[in-house]
Coordinates of C-alpha atoms in Angstrom, one line a residue:
M1 CA -19.4 4.2 -8.1
K2 CA -21.3 2.2 -5.5
N3 CA -20.5 1.4 -1.9
R4 CA -21.3 -1.8 0.0
F5 CA -20.4 -2.3 3.6
L6 CA -20.4 -5.9 4.9
H7 CA -19.8 -7.0 8.5
A8 CA -18.4 -10.4 9.6
P9 CA -18.7 -10.2 13.4
V10 CA -16.7 -13.4 14.3
V11 CA -13.5 -12.1 12.7
L12 CA -14.3 -8.4 13.0
V13 CA -13.7 -7.9 9.3
T14 CA -15.3 -4.9 7.5
A15 CA -15.5 -5.1 3.8
L16 CA -15.5 -2.0 1.7
A17 CA -16.4 -2.7 -1.9
L18 CA -16.2 0.1 -4.3
G19 CA -17.5 -0.6 -7.8
G20 CA -17.0 1.0 -11.2
C21 CA -17.0 0.4 -14.9
G22 CA -14.2 -0.6 -17.4
A23 CA -11.1 -2.6 -18.4
L24 CA -7.4 -2.9 -18.2
P25 CA -5.7 -0.2 -20.2
G26 CA -6.4 -0.9 -23.9
V27 CA -8.8 -3.7 -23.2
G28 CA -12.5 -3.5 -24.2
G29 CA -15.5 -5.6 -23.5
D30 CA -18.6 -5.5 -21.3
S31 CA -17.6 -8.1 -18.7
T32 CA -16.3 -7.0 -15.3
T33 CA -13.6 -8.7 -13.3
T34 CA -13.8 -8.4 -9.5
V35 CA -10.4 -8.2 -7.9
T36 CA -10.4 -8.8 -4.1
V37 CA -7.8 -7.0 -2.1
W38 CA -7.1 -7.5 1.6
L39 CA -5.7 -4.5 3.4
M40 CA -5.0 -4.3 7.1
K41 CA -6.9 -2.2 9.6
D42 CA -5.4 1.4 9.9
S43 CA -2.9 0.9 7.2
A44 CA -4.8 3.3 4.9
S45 CA -7.6 5.7 5.6
D46 CA -11.0 5.2 4.2
E47 CA -10.5 8.3 2.0
F48 CA -7.3 6.9 0.6
V49 CA -9.0 3.6 -0.3
R50 CA -11.9 5.5 -1.9
R51 CA -9.5 7.7 -3.9
F52 CA -7.4 4.8 -5.1
T53 CA -10.4 2.6 -5.9
E54 CA -12.2 5.3 -7.9
E55 CA -9.2 6.2 -10.0
F56 CA -8.0 2.6 -10.5
E57 CA -11.4 1.6 -11.8
K58 CA -11.5 4.6 -14.2
E59 CA -8.2 3.6 -15.6
H60 CA -9.0 -0.1 -15.8
R61 CA -12.6 0.0 -17.1
S62 CA -13.5 -3.7 -16.7
V63 CA -12.1 -4.1 -13.2
E64 CA -14.1 -3.7 -10.0
L65 CA -12.1 -3.6 -6.7
D66 CA -13.4 -5.3 -3.6
V67 CA -11.2 -3.9 -0.8
R68 CA -11.7 -5.8 2.5
I69 CA -10.2 -4.5 5.7
Q70 CA -8.7 -7.2 8.0
E71 CA -7.8 -7.2 11.6
W72 CA -4.1 -7.9 12.5
T73 CA -5.1 -10.3 15.3
G74 CA -5.3 -13.8 13.8
V75 CA -4.6 -12.7 10.3
G76 CA -1.6 -15.0 10.0
Q77 CA -3.7 -18.1 10.4
K78 CA -6.3 -16.7 8.0
V79 CA -3.8 -15.9 5.2
T80 CA -2.1 -19.3 5.6
A81 CA -5.4 -21.1 5.5
A82 CA -6.5 -19.1 2.4
L83 CA -3.3 -19.9 0.6
R84 CA -3.7 -23.5 1.4
T85 CA -7.3 -23.9 0.3
G86 CA -7.1 -21.7 -2.7
E87 CA -9.8 -19.3 -1.3
A88 CA -7.3 -16.4 -1.0
P89 CA -8.0 -12.9 -2.4
D90 CA -6.1 -11.6 -5.4
V91 CA -3.8 -9.1 -3.5
I92 CA -2.9 -9.3 0.2
E93 CA -1.1 -6.7 2.4
V94 CA 1.2 -8.6 4.9
G95 CA 3.8 -7.5 7.4
N96 CA 7.2 -7.2 5.7
T97 CA 8.7 -9.9 8.1
Q98 CA 5.8 -12.3 7.3
V99 CA 6.6 -12.9 3.6
S100 CA 9.0 -15.8 4.2
Q101 CA 6.4 -17.6 6.3
Y102 CA 3.8 -17.4 3.5
A103 CA 6.4 -18.1 0.8
A104 CA 7.2 -21.4 2.5
S105 CA 3.7 -22.6 1.7
G106 CA 4.5 -22.4 -2.0
G107 CA 1.4 -20.4 -2.5
L108 CA 2.8 -17.0 -3.7
L109 CA 3.3 -15.6 -7.2
D110 CA 6.8 -14.9 -8.3
L111 CA 7.0 -11.1 -9.0
T112 CA 10.8 -11.0 -9.6
L113 CA 10.6 -10.1 -13.3
E114 CA 8.1 -7.2 -12.8
S115 CA 10.2 -5.9 -9.9
L116 CA 13.4 -5.8 -11.9
R117 CA 12.0 -4.8 -15.3
D118 CA 9.2 -2.4 -14.4
W119 CA 9.1 -1.4 -10.7
G120 CA 12.7 -0.2 -9.9
S121 CA 13.4 -2.8 -7.2
K122 CA 17.0 -1.8 -6.9
D123 CA 15.8 1.5 -5.4
W124 CA 13.5 0.1 -2.8
L125 CA 14.1 0.4 0.9
P126 CA 16.1 -2.6 1.9
G127 CA 14.1 -3.1 5.1
L128 CA 11.0 -3.8 2.9
A129 CA 12.6 -5.3 -0.2
E130 CA 14.9 -7.8 1.5
P131 CA 12.3 -9.7 3.6
G132 CA 10.1 -9.8 0.5
K133 CA 12.7 -11.8 -1.3
V134 CA 13.1 -15.5 -0.4
D135 CA 15.8 -17.7 -2.0
G136 CA 16.3 -15.0 -4.7
V137 CA 12.7 -14.7 -5.6
Q138 CA 10.7 -11.5 -5.0
Y139 CA 7.3 -12.4 -3.6
G140 CA 6.7 -9.3 -1.5
I141 CA 6.4 -5.9 -3.0
P142 CA 7.2 -3.0 -0.6
W143 CA 4.2 -0.8 0.2
Y144 CA 5.1 1.4 3.2
A145 CA 7.6 1.6 6.0
A146 CA 7.9 2.9 9.6
N147 CA 10.8 2.9 12.0
R148 CA 12.0 4.4 15.2
V149 CA 13.4 7.8 15.7
V150 CA 14.5 9.8 18.8
I151 CA 11.6 12.0 20.1
Y152 CA 13.0 14.7 22.4
N153 CA 11.8 17.6 24.6
K154 CA 13.0 20.8 23.1
D155 CA 12.8 22.7 26.4
L156 CA 15.0 20.2 28.2
F157 CA 17.5 20.3 25.4
E158 CA 17.6 24.1 25.5
A159 CA 18.0 24.1 29.3
A160 CA 21.0 21.8 28.9
G161 CA 22.6 24.1 26.3
I162 CA 22.1 21.6 23.4
T163 CA 21.4 23.5 20.2
K164 CA 21.5 20.8 17.6
A165 CA 20.7 17.2 17.3
P166 CA 23.5 14.7 17.7
R167 CA 24.7 13.0 14.5
T168 CA 27.0 10.4 16.0
R169 CA 26.8 7.9 18.8
A170 CA 29.6 9.6 20.7
E171 CA 27.7 13.0 20.5
W172 CA 24.5 11.3 21.5
L173 CA 26.0 9.8 24.6
S174 CA 27.7 13.1 25.5
D175 CA 24.4 15.0 25.1
T176 CA 22.4 12.4 27.0
E177 CA 24.9 12.6 29.9
K178 CA 24.3 16.4 30.1
L179 CA 20.6 15.9 30.0
N180 CA 20.6 13.2 32.7
T181 CA 20.7 15.5 35.7
G182 CA 18.6 16.2 38.8
A183 CA 15.0 15.1 38.2
T184 CA 15.5 14.9 34.5
Q185 CA 16.2 11.6 32.8
G186 CA 18.6 11.9 29.8
V187 CA 16.7 9.1 28.0
Y188 CA 13.9 6.7 29.0
L189 CA 15.0 3.4 27.5
A190 CA 13.3 0.2 28.8
G191 CA 15.6 -2.7 29.3
Q192 CA 13.9 -5.0 26.8
D193 CA 13.5 -2.8 23.8
W194 CA 15.0 -5.4 21.5
Y195 CA 14.1 -3.7 18.2
T196 CA 16.3 -0.8 19.3
L197 CA 19.0 -3.2 20.3
A198 CA 18.9 -4.8 16.9
G199 CA 19.8 -1.5 15.3
F200 CA 22.9 -1.2 17.5
V201 CA 23.9 -4.8 16.7
W202 CA 23.6 -4.1 13.0
D203 CA 25.6 -0.9 13.2
E204 CA 28.4 -2.9 14.7
G205 CA 28.3 -5.4 11.9
G206 CA 26.5 -8.1 13.9
E207 CA 23.4 -10.1 13.4
L208 CA 20.6 -11.6 15.6
A209 CA 20.9 -14.9 13.6
Q210 CA 22.6 -16.1 10.5
E211 CA 21.9 -18.8 7.9
S212 CA 24.5 -21.2 6.5
A213 CA 23.8 -24.1 4.3
G214 CA 20.1 -23.9 5.1
E215 CA 20.6 -23.8 8.9
W216 CA 20.0 -20.8 11.1
T217 CA 22.1 -20.1 14.2
G218 CA 21.6 -17.4 16.8
T219 CA 24.6 -15.0 16.8
L220 CA 24.2 -12.7 19.8
A221 CA 27.5 -13.9 21.2
T222 CA 29.7 -12.6 18.4
P223 CA 32.0 -9.7 19.2
A224 CA 30.1 -7.4 17.0
A225 CA 26.7 -8.2 18.5
L226 CA 28.2 -7.9 22.0
R227 CA 29.5 -4.4 21.1
G228 CA 25.9 -3.5 20.1
M229 CA 24.6 -4.7 23.5
D230 CA 27.3 -2.8 25.3
F231 CA 26.3 0.5 23.6
Y232 CA 22.7 -0.2 24.6
R233 CA 23.8 -0.8 28.2
R234 CA 25.7 2.5 28.3
L235 CA 22.8 4.5 26.9
Q236 CA 20.1 2.8 29.0
A237 CA 22.1 3.7 32.2
L238 CA 21.5 7.4 31.4
G239 CA 17.9 7.3 32.6
D240 CA 15.6 5.3 34.9
G241 CA 14.0 2.9 32.4
P242 CA 13.1 -0.5 33.9
K243 CA 15.6 -3.2 33.2
N244 CA 13.1 -6.1 33.3
A245 CA 10.4 -4.7 31.1
D246 CA 9.8 -3.5 27.5
E247 CA 8.8 -0.1 26.3
A248 CA 5.1 -0.9 26.7
T249 CA 5.4 -1.6 30.5
P250 CA 4.7 1.1 31.4
P251 CA 3.9 2.8 28.1
Q252 CA 6.9 5.1 27.4
A253 CA 4.7 7.8 25.9
E254 CA 3.0 8.3 29.3
V255 CA 6.4 8.5 31.1
F256 CA 7.7 11.0 28.6
A257 CA 4.5 13.1 28.9
R258 CA 5.3 13.9 32.6
G259 CA 7.8 16.3 31.2
K260 CA 10.9 15.0 33.0
V261 CA 12.3 12.8 30.3
A262 CA 14.5 14.3 27.6
Q263 CA 14.3 11.5 25.0
I264 CA 12.6 8.3 24.0
I265 CA 13.2 6.0 21.0
A266 CA 9.9 5.4 19.3
V267 CA 8.0 5.8 16.0
P268 CA 6.9 9.4 15.4
G269 CA 3.3 8.4 15.8
T270 CA 4.0 8.1 19.5
A271 CA 3.8 11.9 19.7
K272 CA 0.0 11.6 19.5
A273 CA -0.1 9.7 22.7
I274 CA 2.3 12.1 24.4
Q275 CA 0.2 15.1 23.4
K276 CA -3.0 13.4 24.5
A277 CA -1.5 12.8 27.9
N278 CA 0.0 16.3 28.1
P279 CA -1.3 18.8 25.6
A280 CA 1.3 21.4 26.9
L281 CA 4.0 19.4 25.1
A282 CA 2.4 19.7 21.7
D283 CA 4.9 22.4 20.6
K284 CA 7.8 21.1 22.6
L285 CA 8.5 17.9 20.6
G286 CA 11.5 17.5 18.3
Y287 CA 12.7 14.5 16.2
F288 CA 16.0 13.2 14.9
P289 CA 17.2 9.9 13.3
I290 CA 18.9 7.5 15.7
P291 CA 22.6 8.6 15.3
G292 CA 25.1 6.3 13.6
K293 CA 28.7 5.5 14.5
T294 CA 29.8 8.3 12.2
A295 CA 28.1 11.5 10.9
A296 CA 28.1 10.0 7.4
S297 CA 24.8 8.2 7.9
P298 CA 22.1 7.6 10.6
G299 CA 22.1 4.5 12.7
A300 CA 20.6 1.2 11.5
V301 CA 17.0 0.7 12.5
F302 CA 14.5 -2.1 12.4
T303 CA 12.0 -1.3 9.6
G304 CA 8.4 -2.3 10.1
G305 CA 5.8 -1.9 7.5
S306 CA 4.0 -3.9 4.9
D307 CA 4.5 -5.7 1.6
L308 CA 2.0 -6.7 -1.0
I309 CA 1.7 -10.3 -2.2
V310 CA -0.3 -12.1 -4.9
P311 CA -1.5 -15.6 -4.2
K312 CA -0.5 -18.1 -6.9
R313 CA -4.0 -19.5 -6.9
S314 CA -5.6 -16.1 -7.7
A315 CA -7.7 -16.4 -10.9
H316 CA -6.8 -12.8 -11.8
H317 CA -3.0 -12.6 -12.0
T318 CA -2.9 -9.9 -14.6
E319 CA -5.4 -7.6 -12.8
A320 CA -3.8 -8.3 -9.4
V321 CA -0.3 -7.3 -10.7
E322 CA -1.8 -4.1 -12.0
V323 CA -3.2 -3.3 -8.5
V324 CA 0.2 -4.0 -7.0
K325 CA 1.9 -1.9 -9.6
A326 CA -0.4 1.1 -8.9
L327 CA -0.2 0.9 -5.1
A328 CA 3.6 0.5 -5.1
G329 CA 4.1 3.2 -7.8
E330 CA 5.2 6.8 -7.4
K331 CA 1.8 8.5 -7.4
W332 CA 0.1 6.4 -4.8
Q333 CA 3.3 5.9 -2.7
Q334 CA 3.5 9.7 -2.3
D335 CA -0.2 10.0 -1.6
L336 CA -0.1 7.2 1.1
A337 CA 3.0 8.6 2.7
A338 CA 1.5 12.1 3.0
T339 CA -1.9 10.9 4.1
M340 CA -0.7 8.3 6.7
S341 CA 2.7 9.8 7.7
Y342 CA 4.6 6.7 6.4
V343 CA 7.9 6.3 4.7
P344 CA 7.4 5.6 1.0
N345 CA 9.1 2.5 -0.5
K346 CA 11.9 4.5 -2.2
P347 CA 14.1 7.1 -0.6
A348 CA 13.7 9.3 -3.7
L349 CA 10.0 9.7 -2.8
A350 CA 10.6 11.0 0.7
A351 CA 10.0 14.6 -0.4
A352 CA 6.3 13.7 0.1
V353 CA 6.8 13.9 3.9
E354 CA 9.5 16.6 4.2
N355 CA 7.0 19.0 5.8
Q356 CA 6.2 16.4 8.6
A357 CA 9.1 16.7 11.0
G358 CA 8.7 13.3 12.6
T359 CA 8.1 11.4 9.4
A360 CA 11.0 13.2 7.7
A361 CA 13.3 12.1 10.4
M362 CA 11.9 8.6 10.1
A363 CA 12.6 8.6 6.3
Q364 CA 16.2 9.5 6.9
G365 CA 16.7 6.5 9.2
A366 CA 14.7 4.2 6.9
A367 CA 17.5 4.5 4.3
R368 CA 19.5 2.3 6.7
G369 CA 16.6 0.1 7.7
R370 CA 16.8 -3.6 8.2
A371 CA 14.4 -6.4 8.9
T372 CA 14.6 -9.4 11.3
P373 CA 16.2 -12.6 10.1
N374 CA 14.4 -13.9 7.0
S375 CA 13.5 -17.3 8.3
P376 CA 10.0 -18.8 8.1
Q377 CA 10.4 -19.7 11.8
W378 CA 11.3 -16.2 13.0
A379 CA 7.8 -15.7 14.4
A380 CA 8.5 -18.5 16.9
V381 CA 11.5 -16.6 18.1
E382 CA 9.5 -13.4 18.7
A383 CA 6.8 -15.4 20.5
D384 CA 9.3 -17.0 22.9
N385 CA 11.7 -14.0 22.6
P386 CA 14.9 -15.1 24.4
I387 CA 16.4 -11.7 23.5
K388 CA 14.5 -9.9 26.1
P389 CA 15.7 -11.9 29.2
Y390 CA 19.2 -11.8 27.7
M391 CA 19.1 -8.0 27.7
S392 CA 17.8 -7.8 31.3
A393 CA 20.4 -10.2 32.4
V394 CA 23.2 -8.0 31.0
L395 CA 21.7 -4.8 32.4
T396 CA 21.5 -6.3 35.9
G397 CA 25.1 -7.5 35.9
A398 CA 25.3 -10.9 34.2
D399 CA 28.4 -11.7 32.1
P400 CA 27.3 -10.5 28.6
K401 CA 29.0 -13.3 26.7
T402 CA 27.6 -16.1 28.8
A403 CA 24.1 -14.6 28.7
A404 CA 24.4 -14.1 24.9
K405 CA 25.5 -17.7 24.3
S406 CA 22.5 -18.9 26.2
A407 CA 20.1 -16.7 24.3
S408 CA 21.7 -17.6 21.0
S409 CA 21.3 -21.3 21.7
R410 CA 17.6 -20.8 22.3
I411 CA 17.3 -18.8 19.1
S412 CA 19.0 -21.6 17.2
S413 CA 16.6 -24.2 18.6
L414 CA 13.5 -22.1 17.7
L415 CA 14.8 -21.5 14.2
F416 CA 15.4 -25.3 13.5
P417 CA 12.6 -26.2 11.0

């Protein structure tokens, strides 16, 4: 096995190419096919890539994998250009909410048959599978997921007499009220954490936007969506989170690390930043899924993560599909989840992270994961993001329905193709 490290300074791309001998299972011959795979920076460790490449090449003796690590910044334009010019690699990792954008170009291979027949698509996490499907065609194959959980301070819970994690919204509000006393904030929830709001809206049966007859409309003003915003308002009031900023301003991990915040809503990986800022909290952190309306299931959450796509113009469809099959299959899903603390693409594989408290809580929530509206124009909504000022307006006393109608109108205009 040989290693080649290439550097492209303009786009900050590192190429890790790991060679081998061999062919697809049952195929002989002396020729070698190079399959180029684009993976995103920090999605998988170097060691995982090495393990996967070495074993894949042993099992597929005439395939050599050229795995190239890409930066997230600017990758959308790079992938779009590659699909258009035909210079794309054979397999690409993309954000789960980006699939519809790339599918609109007509440049993706239809993987519906393999998904249904061979890969158990009915068992995939909906937050990864659904955005990978466009107009009934499965283009994106779920690779890994991540979502928000509640990170809490065990000492503050104990001091408040709370001995178990809440399982319903009503319990959560009651516990948070107990915690929100004196110098302690019951929860630090920034006013513009719109991904968290999305989960509350979905729990109520609402949507951020809906499609009908090919047209998308913002739907924040529906009764269900307004109920989701009202729950957000009630929870956010049980702490001192800023009403006109998101969770990055200031970074909520830094606020939590001061030791006077009982809870934040974040991905479990945020614990690393908390512990770096305050090592004394290393053994004081607990995790639980965002509670649902009833104890029957956790609350809905926005699922981030990645899907794998195959460009239609790839010259190596057969080999590319084999790579996707392996990466999305049981063995490498469990390996990736345990290595990177991700949620695997099927709930049945979550045992791989059951010994990681934060990831285990994340996996429970992921079963009710959702993605943003599956419109090719949704990126324009996030860039402008009328949801954030809508939230701030409601939290500072504006009429919720009036503010929601205004935000919904803006969303509709941004989604108009």
